[in-house]
Short mmCIF file of C-alpha atoms in Angstrom, two decimals:
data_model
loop_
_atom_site.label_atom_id
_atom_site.label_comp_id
_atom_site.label_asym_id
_atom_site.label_seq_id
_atom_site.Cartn_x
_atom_site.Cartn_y
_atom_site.Cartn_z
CA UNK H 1 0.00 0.00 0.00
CA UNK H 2 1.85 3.37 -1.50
CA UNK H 3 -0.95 6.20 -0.80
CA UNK H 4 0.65 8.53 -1.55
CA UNK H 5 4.34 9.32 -2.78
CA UNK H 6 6.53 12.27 -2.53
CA UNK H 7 10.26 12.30 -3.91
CA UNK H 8 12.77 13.97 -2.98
CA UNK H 9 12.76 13.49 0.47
CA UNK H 10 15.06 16.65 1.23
CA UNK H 11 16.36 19.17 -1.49
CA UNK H 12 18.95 22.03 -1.06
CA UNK H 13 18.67 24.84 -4.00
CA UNK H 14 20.94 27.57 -4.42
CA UNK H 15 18.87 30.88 -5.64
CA UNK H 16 17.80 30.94 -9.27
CA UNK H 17 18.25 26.88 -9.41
CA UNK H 18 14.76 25.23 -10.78
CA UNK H 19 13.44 21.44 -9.95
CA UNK H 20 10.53 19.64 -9.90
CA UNK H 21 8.87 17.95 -6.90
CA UNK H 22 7.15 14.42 -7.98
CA UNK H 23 3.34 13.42 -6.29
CA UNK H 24 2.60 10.10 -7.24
CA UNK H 25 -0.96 8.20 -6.10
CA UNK H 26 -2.21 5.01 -6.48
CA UNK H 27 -5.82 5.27 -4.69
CA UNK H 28 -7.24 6.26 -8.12
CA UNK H 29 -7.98 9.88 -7.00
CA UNK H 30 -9.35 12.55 -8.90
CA UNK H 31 -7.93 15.40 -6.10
CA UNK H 32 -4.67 16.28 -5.70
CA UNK H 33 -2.50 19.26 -4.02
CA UNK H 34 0.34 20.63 -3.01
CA UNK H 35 1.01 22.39 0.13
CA UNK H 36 3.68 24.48 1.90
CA UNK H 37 4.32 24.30 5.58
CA UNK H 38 6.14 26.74 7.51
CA UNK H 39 6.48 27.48 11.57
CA UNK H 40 3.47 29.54 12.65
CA UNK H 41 1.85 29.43 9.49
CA UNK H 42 0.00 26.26 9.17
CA UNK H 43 -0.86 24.14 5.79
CA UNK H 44 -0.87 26.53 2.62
CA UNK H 45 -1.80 25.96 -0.54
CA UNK H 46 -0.09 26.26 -3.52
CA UNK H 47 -2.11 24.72 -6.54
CA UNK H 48 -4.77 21.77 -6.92
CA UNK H 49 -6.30 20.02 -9.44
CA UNK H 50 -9.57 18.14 -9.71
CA UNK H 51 -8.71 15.99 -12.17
CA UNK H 52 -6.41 14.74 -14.88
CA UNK H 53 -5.28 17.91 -17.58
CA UNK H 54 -6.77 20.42 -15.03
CA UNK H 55 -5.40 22.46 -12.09
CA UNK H 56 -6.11 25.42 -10.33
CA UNK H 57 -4.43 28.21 -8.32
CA UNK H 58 -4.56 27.86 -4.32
CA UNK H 59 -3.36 30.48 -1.70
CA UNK H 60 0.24 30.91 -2.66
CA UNK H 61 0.81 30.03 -6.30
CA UNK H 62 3.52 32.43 -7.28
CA UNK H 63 6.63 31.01 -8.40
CA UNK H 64 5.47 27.69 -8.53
CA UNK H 65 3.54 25.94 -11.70
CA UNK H 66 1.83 22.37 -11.56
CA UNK H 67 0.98 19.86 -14.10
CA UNK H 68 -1.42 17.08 -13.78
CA UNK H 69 -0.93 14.90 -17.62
CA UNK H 70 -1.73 12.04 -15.52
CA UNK H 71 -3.96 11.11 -13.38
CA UNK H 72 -2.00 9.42 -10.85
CA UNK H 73 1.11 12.24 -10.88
CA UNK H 74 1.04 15.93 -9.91
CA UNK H 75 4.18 17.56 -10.35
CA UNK H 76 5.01 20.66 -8.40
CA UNK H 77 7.92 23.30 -10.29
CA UNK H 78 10.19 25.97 -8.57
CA UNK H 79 11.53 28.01 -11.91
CA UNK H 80 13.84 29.67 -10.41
CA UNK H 81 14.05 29.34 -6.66
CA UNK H 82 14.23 31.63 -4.12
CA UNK H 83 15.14 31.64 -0.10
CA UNK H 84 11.26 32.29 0.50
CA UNK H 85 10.49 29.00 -1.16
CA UNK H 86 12.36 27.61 1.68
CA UNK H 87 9.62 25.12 3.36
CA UNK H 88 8.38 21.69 3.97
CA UNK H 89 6.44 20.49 0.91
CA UNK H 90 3.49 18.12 1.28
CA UNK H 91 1.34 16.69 -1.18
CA UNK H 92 -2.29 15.43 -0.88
CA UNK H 93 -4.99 13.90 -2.66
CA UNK H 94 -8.49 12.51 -2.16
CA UNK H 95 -11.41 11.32 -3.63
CA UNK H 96 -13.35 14.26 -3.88
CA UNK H 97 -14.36 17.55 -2.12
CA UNK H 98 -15.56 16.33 0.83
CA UNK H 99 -13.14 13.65 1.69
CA UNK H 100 -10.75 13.39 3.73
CA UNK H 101 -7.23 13.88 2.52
CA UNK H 102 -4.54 11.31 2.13
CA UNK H 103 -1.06 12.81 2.56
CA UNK H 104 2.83 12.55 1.37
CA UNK H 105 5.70 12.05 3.71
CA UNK H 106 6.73 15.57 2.73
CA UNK H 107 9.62 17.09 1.15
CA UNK H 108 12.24 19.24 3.39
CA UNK H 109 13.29 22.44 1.22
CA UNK H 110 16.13 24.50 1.38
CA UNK H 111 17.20 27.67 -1.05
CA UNK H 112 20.42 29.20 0.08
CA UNK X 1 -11.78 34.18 2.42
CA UNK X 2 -11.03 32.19 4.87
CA UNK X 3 -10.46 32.87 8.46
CA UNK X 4 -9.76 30.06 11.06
CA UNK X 5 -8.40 30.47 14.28
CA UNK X 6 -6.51 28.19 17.13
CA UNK X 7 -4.74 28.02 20.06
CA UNK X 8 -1.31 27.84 19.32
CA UNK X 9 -0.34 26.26 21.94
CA UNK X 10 -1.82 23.96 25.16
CA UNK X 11 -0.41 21.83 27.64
CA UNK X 12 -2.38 19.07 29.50
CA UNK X 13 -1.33 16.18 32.19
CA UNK X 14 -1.48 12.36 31.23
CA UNK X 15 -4.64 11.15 31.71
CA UNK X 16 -6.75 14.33 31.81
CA UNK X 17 -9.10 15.58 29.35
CA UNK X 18 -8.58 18.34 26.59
CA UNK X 19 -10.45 20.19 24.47
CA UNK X 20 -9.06 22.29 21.84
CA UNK X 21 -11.12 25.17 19.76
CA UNK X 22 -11.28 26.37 16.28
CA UNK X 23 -13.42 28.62 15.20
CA UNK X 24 -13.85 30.12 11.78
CA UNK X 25 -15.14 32.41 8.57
CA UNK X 26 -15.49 30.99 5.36
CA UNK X 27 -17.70 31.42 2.09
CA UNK X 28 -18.92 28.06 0.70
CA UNK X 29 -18.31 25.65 3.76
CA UNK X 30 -19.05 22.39 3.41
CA UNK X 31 -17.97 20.48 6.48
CA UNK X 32 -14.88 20.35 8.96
CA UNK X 33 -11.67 18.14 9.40
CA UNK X 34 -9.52 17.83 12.19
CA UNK X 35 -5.57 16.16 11.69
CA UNK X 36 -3.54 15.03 13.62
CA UNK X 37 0.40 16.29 12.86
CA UNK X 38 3.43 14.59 14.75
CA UNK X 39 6.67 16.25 14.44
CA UNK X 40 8.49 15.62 11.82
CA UNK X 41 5.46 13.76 9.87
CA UNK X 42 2.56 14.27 7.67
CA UNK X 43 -1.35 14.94 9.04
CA UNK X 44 -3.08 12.11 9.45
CA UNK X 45 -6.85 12.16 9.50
CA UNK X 46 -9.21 12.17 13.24
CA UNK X 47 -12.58 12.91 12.34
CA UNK X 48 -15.19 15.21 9.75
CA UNK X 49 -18.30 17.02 10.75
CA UNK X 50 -20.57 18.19 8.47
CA UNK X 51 -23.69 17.85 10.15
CA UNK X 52 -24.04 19.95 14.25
CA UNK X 53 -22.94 17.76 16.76
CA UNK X 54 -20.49 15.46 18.47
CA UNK X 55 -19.00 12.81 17.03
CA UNK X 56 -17.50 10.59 19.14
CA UNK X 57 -14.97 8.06 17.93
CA UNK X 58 -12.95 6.22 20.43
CA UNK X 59 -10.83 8.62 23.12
CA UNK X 60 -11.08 11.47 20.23
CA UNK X 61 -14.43 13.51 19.71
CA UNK X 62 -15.20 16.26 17.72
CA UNK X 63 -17.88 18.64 17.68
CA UNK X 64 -19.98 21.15 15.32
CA UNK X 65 -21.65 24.17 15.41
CA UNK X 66 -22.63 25.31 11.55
CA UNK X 67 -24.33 28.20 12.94
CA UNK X 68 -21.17 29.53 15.21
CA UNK X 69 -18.61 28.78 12.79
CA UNK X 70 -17.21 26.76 16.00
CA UNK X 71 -15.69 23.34 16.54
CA UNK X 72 -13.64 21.52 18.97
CA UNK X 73 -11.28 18.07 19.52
CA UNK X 74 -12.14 16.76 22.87
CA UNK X 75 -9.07 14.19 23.60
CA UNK X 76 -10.06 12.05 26.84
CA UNK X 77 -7.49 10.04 28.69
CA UNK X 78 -4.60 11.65 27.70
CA UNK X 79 -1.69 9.98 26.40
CA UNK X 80 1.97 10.64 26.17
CA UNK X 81 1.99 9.94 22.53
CA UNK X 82 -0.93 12.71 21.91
CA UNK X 83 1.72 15.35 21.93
CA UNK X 84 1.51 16.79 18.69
CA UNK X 85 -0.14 19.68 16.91
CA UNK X 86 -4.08 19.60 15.76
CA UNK X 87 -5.13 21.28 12.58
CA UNK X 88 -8.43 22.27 12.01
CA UNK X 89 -9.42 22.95 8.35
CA UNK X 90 -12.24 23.54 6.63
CA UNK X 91 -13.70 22.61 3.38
CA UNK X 92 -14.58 25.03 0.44
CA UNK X 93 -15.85 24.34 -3.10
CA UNK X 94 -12.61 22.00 -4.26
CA UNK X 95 -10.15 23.18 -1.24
CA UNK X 96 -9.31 22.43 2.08
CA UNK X 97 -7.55 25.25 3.96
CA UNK X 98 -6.34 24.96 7.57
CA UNK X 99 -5.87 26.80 10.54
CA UNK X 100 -2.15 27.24 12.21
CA UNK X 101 -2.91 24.38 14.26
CA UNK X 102 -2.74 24.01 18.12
CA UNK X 103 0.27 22.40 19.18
CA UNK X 104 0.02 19.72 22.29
CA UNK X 105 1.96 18.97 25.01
CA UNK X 106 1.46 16.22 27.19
CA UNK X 107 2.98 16.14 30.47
CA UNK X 108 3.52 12.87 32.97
#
């Protein structure tokens, strides 16, 4: 039993440096997210989509772009990082609006 | 918008009873989650209200007032291992968006 699959684990970007977070899900859900965690700030979110080709902006979207081409994969981009980016990454996804979430291990992020 | 508020912080003996608040504003709510977030790890779902009430599910409960914008996690018989922080979050249209969460400390 997967769930739900972030890679990397831990990333360390030096400013202006660009990668791409992976989401993978094998619970067949149409919902998936990504969100940014940082001390005193709670669970934000950065884009979501509600099914496979679409997505949507969240909270705090800029500097960050998604893509959903398949269902099971939602792929989170930093284009050109900077130190604010510098957060714990978690994806999410469920089977629809009002259920509960299913969430990654999380990804530790750090632009120098 | 959105607008949900918590404790940030509470601190309760082993064995005793807990109850932790959230309260919020929000255009198209649907229901309310609460999660469960050790340090160090990823939420993991307690319980969903939609409906006012109390839902009771083993030592957890949660309750729901629609009409308050209110809700709280009543933890009974405190454990050591129920230090941790609880997020409250609250369902839009296609969106779940949390509070800060209220982090737990549990102490012998």
């Amino acid at each position: 039993n997967a769930g739900v699959t972030q890679t990397p684990k831990f990333r360390v970007l030096k400013t202006g440096q660009s990668m791409t977070l992976l989401c993978a899900q094998d619970m067949n859900h149409e919902y998936m997210y990504w969100y940014r965690q940082d001390p005193g700030m709670g669970l934000r979110l950065i884009h979501y989509s509600v099914g496979e080709g679409t997505t949507a902006k969240g909270e705090v979207p800029d500097g960050y772009n998604v893509s959903r081409l398949k269902k099971q994969n939602f792929l989170l981009g930093l284009e050109s990082a900077a130190p604010s980016q510098t957060s714990v990454y978690f994806c999410a996804s469920t089977s629809g609006g009002g259920e509960k979430l299913f969430f990654g291990s999380g990804t530790q992020l750090s632009v120098l | 918008g959105q607008n949900i508020d918590q404790p940030t912080e509470m601190t309760a003996t082993e064995g005793a009873i807990v109850q932790i608040n959230c309260t919020y504003q929000t255009s198209g709510f649907n229901g309310l989650f609460w999660y469960q977030q050790h340090a160090g790890e990823a939420p993991t779902f307690l319980s969903y209200n939609v409906l006012d009430g109390l839902e009771e599910k083993g030592r957890f409960s949660s309750f729901l007032s629609r009409s308050k914008g209110y809700s709280y996690l009543l933890l009974k018989e405190l454990q050591m291992k129920d230090s941790a922080s609880y997020l409250c979050a609250v369902t839009g249209a296609n969106n779940l968006f949390f509070g800060t969460g209220t982090r737990l400390t549990v102490i012998p």
